Coordinates of C-alpha atoms (C1' of nucleotides) in Angstrom, one line a residue:
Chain A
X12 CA 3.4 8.6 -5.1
X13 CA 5.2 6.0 -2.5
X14 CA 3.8 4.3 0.3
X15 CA 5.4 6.6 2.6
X16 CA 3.8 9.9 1.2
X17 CA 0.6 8.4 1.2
X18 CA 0.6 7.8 4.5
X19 CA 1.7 11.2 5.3
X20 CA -1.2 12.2 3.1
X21 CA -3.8 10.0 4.8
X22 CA -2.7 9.4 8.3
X23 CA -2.7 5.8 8.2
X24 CA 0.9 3.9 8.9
X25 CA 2.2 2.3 5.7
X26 CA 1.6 -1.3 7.4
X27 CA -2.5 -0.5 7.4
X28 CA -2.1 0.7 3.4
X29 CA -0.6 -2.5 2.5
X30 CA -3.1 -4.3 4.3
X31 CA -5.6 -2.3 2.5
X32 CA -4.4 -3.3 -0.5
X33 CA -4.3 -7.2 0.4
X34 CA -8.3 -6.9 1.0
X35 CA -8.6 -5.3 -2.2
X36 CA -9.8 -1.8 -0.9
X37 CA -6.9 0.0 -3.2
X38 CA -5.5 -1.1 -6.0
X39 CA -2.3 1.3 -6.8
X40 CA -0.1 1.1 -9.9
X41 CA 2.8 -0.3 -9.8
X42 CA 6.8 1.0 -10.9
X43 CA 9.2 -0.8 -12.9
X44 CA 10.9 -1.1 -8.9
X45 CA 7.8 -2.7 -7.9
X46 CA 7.1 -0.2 -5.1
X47 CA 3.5 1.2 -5.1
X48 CA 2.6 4.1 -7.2
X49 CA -0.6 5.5 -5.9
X50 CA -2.8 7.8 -7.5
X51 CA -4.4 10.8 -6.7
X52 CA -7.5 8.8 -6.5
X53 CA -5.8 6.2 -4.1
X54 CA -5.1 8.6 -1.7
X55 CA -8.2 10.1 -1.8
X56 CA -9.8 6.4 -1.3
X57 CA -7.5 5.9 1.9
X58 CA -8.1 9.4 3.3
X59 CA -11.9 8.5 2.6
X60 CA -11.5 5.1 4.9
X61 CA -9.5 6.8 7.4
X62 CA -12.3 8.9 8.4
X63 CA -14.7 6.1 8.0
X64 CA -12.8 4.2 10.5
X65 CA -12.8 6.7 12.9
X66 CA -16.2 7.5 12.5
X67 CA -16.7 3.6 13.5
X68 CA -17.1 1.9 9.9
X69 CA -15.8 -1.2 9.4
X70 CA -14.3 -2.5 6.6
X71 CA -16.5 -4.1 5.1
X72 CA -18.9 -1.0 5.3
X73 CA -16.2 0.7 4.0
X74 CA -16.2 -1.1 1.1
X75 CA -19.6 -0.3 0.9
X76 CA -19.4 3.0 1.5
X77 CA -16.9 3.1 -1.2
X78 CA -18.7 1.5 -4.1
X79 CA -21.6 4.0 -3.5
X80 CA -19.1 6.4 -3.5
X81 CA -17.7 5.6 -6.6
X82 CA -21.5 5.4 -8.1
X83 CA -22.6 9.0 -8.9
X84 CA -26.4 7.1 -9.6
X85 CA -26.8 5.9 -5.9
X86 CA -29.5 7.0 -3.8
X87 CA -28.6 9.1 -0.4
X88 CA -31.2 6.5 1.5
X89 CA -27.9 3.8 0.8
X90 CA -25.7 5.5 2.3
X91 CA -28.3 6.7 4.7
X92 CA -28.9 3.2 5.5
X93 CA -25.2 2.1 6.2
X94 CA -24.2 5.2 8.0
X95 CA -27.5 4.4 10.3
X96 CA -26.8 0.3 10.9
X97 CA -23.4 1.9 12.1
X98 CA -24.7 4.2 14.6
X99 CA -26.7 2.1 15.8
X100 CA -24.4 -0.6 16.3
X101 CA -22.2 2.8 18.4
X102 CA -25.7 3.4 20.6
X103 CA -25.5 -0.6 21.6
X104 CA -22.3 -0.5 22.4
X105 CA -22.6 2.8 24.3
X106 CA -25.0 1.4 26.3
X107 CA -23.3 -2.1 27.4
X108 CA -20.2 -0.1 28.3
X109 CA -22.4 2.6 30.5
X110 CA -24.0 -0.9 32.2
X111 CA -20.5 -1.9 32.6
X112 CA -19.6 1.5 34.0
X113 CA -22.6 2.0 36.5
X114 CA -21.9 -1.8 38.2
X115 CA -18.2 -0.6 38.3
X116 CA -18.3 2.3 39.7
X117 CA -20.6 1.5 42.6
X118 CA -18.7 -1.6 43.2
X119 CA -15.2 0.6 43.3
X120 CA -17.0 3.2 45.4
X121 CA -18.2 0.7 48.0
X122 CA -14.6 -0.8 48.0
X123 CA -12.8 0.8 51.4
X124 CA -9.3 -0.3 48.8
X125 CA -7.2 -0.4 52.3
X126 CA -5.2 -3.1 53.9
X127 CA -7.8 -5.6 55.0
X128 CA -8.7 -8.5 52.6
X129 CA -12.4 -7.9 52.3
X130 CA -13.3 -6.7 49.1
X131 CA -17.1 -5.7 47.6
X132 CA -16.0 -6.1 44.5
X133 CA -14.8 -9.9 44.6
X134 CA -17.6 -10.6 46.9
X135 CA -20.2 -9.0 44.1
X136 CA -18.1 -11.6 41.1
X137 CA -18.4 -14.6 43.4
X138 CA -21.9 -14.3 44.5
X139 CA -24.4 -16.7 43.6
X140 CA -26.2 -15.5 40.3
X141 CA -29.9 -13.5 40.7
Chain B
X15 CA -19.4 -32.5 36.2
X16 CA -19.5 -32.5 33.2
X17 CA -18.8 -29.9 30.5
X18 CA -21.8 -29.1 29.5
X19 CA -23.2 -28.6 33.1
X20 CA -21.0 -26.4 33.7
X21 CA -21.8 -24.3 30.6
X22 CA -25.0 -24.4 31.8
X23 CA -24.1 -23.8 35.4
X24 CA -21.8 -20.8 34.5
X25 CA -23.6 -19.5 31.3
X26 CA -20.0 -19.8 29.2
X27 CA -20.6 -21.9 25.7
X28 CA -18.5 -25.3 26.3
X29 CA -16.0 -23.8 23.8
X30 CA -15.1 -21.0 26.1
X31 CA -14.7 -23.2 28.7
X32 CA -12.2 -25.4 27.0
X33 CA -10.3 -22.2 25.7
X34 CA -9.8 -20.8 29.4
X35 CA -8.5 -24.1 30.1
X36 CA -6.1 -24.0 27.2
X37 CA -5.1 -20.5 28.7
X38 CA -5.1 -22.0 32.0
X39 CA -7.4 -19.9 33.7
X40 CA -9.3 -23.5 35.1
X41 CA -7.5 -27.2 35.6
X42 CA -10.3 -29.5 35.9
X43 CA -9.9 -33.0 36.7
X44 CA -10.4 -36.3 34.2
X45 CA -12.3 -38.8 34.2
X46 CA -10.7 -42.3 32.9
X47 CA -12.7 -41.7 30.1
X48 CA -10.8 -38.8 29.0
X49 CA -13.9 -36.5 29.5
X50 CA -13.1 -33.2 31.6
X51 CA -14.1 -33.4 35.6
X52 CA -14.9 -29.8 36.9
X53 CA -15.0 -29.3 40.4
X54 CA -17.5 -27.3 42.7
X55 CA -14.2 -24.7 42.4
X56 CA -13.8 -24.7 38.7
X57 CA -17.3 -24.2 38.1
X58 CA -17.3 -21.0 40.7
X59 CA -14.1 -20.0 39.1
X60 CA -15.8 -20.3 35.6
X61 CA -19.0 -18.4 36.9
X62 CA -16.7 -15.6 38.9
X63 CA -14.6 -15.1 35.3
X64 CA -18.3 -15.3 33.3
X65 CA -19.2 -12.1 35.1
X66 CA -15.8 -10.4 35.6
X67 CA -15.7 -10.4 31.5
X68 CA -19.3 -9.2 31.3
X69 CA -18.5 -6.6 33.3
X70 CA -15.6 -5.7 31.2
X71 CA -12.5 -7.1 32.4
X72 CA -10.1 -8.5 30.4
X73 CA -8.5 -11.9 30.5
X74 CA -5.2 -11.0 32.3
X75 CA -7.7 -9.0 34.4
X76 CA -9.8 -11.9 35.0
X77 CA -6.4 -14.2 35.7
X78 CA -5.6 -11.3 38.2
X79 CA -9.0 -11.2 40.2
X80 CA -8.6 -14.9 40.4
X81 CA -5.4 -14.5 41.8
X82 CA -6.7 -12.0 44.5
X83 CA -9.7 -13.8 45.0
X84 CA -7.5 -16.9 46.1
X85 CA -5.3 -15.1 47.8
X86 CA -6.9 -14.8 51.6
X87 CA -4.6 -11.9 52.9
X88 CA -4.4 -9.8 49.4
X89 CA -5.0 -6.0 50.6
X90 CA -8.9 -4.9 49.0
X91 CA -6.6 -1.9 47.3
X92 CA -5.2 -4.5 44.8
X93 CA -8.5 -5.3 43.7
X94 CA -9.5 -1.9 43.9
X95 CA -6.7 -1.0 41.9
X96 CA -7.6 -3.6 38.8
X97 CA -11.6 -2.4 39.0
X98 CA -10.6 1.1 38.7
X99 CA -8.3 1.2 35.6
X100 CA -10.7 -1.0 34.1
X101 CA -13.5 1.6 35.0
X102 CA -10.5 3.7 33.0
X103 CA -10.4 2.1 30.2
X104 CA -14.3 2.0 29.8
X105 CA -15.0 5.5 30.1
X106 CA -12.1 6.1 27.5
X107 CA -14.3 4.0 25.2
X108 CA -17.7 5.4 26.1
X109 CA -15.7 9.3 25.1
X110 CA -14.4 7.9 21.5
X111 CA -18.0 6.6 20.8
X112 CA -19.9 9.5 22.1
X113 CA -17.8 11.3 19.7
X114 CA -18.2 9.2 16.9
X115 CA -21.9 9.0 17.7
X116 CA -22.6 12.9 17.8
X117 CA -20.4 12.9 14.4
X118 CA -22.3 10.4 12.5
X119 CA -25.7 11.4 14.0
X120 CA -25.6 14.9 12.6
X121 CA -24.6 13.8 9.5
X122 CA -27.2 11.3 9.6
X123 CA -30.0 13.7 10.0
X124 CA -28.1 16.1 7.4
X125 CA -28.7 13.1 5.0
X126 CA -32.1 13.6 3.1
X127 CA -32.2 9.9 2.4
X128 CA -33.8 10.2 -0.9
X129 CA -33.5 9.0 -4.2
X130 CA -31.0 12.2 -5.3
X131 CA -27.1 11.4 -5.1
X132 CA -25.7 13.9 -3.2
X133 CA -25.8 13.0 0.1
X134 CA -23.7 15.1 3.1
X135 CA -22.6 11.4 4.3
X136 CA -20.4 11.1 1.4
X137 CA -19.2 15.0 1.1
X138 CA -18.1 15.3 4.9
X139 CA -15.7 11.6 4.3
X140 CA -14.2 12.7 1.4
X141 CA -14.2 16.3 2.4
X142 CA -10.3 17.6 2.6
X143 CA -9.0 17.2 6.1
X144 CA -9.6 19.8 8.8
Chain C
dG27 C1' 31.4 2.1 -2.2
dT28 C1' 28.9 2.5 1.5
dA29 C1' 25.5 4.3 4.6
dG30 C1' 20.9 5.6 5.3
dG31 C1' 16.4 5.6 4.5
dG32 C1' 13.2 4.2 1.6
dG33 C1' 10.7 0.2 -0.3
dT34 C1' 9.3 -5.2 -0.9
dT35 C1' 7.5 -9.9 0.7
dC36 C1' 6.1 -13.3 3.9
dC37 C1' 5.1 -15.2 8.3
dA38 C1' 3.5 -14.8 12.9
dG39 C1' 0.9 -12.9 16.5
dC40 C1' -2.5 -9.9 19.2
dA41 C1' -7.8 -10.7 21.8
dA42 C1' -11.0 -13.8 22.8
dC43 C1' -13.2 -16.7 21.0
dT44 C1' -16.0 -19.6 17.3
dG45 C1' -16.9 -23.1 13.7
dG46 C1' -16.2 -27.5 11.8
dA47 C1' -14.3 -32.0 11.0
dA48 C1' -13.3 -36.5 12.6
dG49 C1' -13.8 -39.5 16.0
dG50 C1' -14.5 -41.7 21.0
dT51 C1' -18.2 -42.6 24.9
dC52 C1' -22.3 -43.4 27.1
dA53 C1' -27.2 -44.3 28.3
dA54 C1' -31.6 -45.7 26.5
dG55 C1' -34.6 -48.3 23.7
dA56 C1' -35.9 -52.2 20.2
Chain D
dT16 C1' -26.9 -57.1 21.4
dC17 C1' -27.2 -53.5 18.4
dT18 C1' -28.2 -49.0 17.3
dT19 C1' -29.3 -44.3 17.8
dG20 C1' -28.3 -39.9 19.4
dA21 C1' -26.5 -36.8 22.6
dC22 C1' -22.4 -35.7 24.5
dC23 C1' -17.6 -35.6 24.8
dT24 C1' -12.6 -35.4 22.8
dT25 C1' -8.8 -33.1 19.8
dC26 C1' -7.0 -30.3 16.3
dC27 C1' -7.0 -26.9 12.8
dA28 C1' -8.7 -22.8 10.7
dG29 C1' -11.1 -18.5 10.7
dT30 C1' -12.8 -14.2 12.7
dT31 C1' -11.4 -8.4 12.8
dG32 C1' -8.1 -5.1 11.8
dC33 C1' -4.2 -4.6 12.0
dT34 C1' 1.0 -4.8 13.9
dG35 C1' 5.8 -6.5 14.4
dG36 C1' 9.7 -8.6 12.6
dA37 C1' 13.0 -10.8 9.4
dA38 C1' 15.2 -10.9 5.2
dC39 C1' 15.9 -8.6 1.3
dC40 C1' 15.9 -4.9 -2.7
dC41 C1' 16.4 0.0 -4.3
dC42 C1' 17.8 4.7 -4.5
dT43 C1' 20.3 8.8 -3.4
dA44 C1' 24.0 11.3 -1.3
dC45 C1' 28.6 11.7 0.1

DNA sequence: GTAGGGGTTCCAGCAACTGGAAGGTCAAGA
DNA sequence: TCTTGACCTTCCAGTTGCTGGAACCCCTAC
């Protein structure tokens, strides 16, 4: 299978599969034209990290998630325990960016955004700190 | 002043500072001894950018805001205008990981956690796609 | 044979810093 | 006066996760 079908396959652009091979996430065959022959198992593998990544995995939990993938002996509470770290990592980052949102907002709503040169907002960023 | 007053003063490691003067964002002043001089201005400037990025703006964003905030006649609608597609681009973020978050989570609490291998985790990444 | 649509490598760049090495400067104390 | 230590300087490299582009090879169809 070429690069091209696998991306098909997996969603991700052929760029992000060879970049996935540089870190050593998938290690495809290669032809006697020294193009990439992925395996089943390779696209499976990249369709696997695709989903990861959307799901907020990074690479290197990927990798993680991966190896226990790959280990039909590994405990549930592993992956548990990655999958976890990740979502909570999602819940801290949730709640910056609502912080973010509320100070925003109320600054935005406050602003009259007409012609005149006062602004709440740039009055708010220039203020002395609390 | 000094760099590291100002790091203190604005709450931005000394790095940071030095990298928005390599992007230009600040221009402080030397001192014959090569050291960096930072104005009363700079250090607002530094302070104002400090909270703009906390708050979520981007660089150019922050460069932007600067702009307006020097600018005396700019019309508060310009500002408004940066604020709100920032407030955009937040809320954008806060919808991906809400999704990811409600993805995970279920599948978290799907998860057993125990010493057996199967774990719902694993199934639903390598499940085929949708 | 030539045109196109694959594929390959390598190098550079994005955002926004951060770390570290190698060295200059300054103020205080013995 | 010398030394110690904190502070400053520059420059280069690395982080995360790709992405774009150049220059080139390969394969198939007409």
């Amino acid at each position: 299978m070429n690069i091209g079908d696998v991306s098909q396959a997996s969603g991700l652009p052929a760029k992000t599969i060879r970049y996935y091979e540089d870190i050593g996430l998938v290690l495809p065959l290669r032809g006697g034209n020294g193009y990439r022959d992925f395996r089943e198992s390779d696209v499976h593998k990249l369709t696997f990290v695709s989903r990861a990544r959307s799901l907020g995995f990074s690479i290197e939990e990927c990798r993680m998630l991966l190896s226990l993938y790959e280990d039909r002996t590994r405990a549930s509470a592993d992956v548990k325990d990655v999958a976890r770290s990740t979502l909570d990592r999602i819940e801290v980052k949730i709640a910056e960016l609502n912080a973010m949102k509320a100070t925003l907002s109320t600054l935005v709503k406050k602003c009259h955004g007409d012609d005149r040169p006062d602004c709440p907002i740039l009055d708010n960023l220039s203020e002395a700190p609390a």
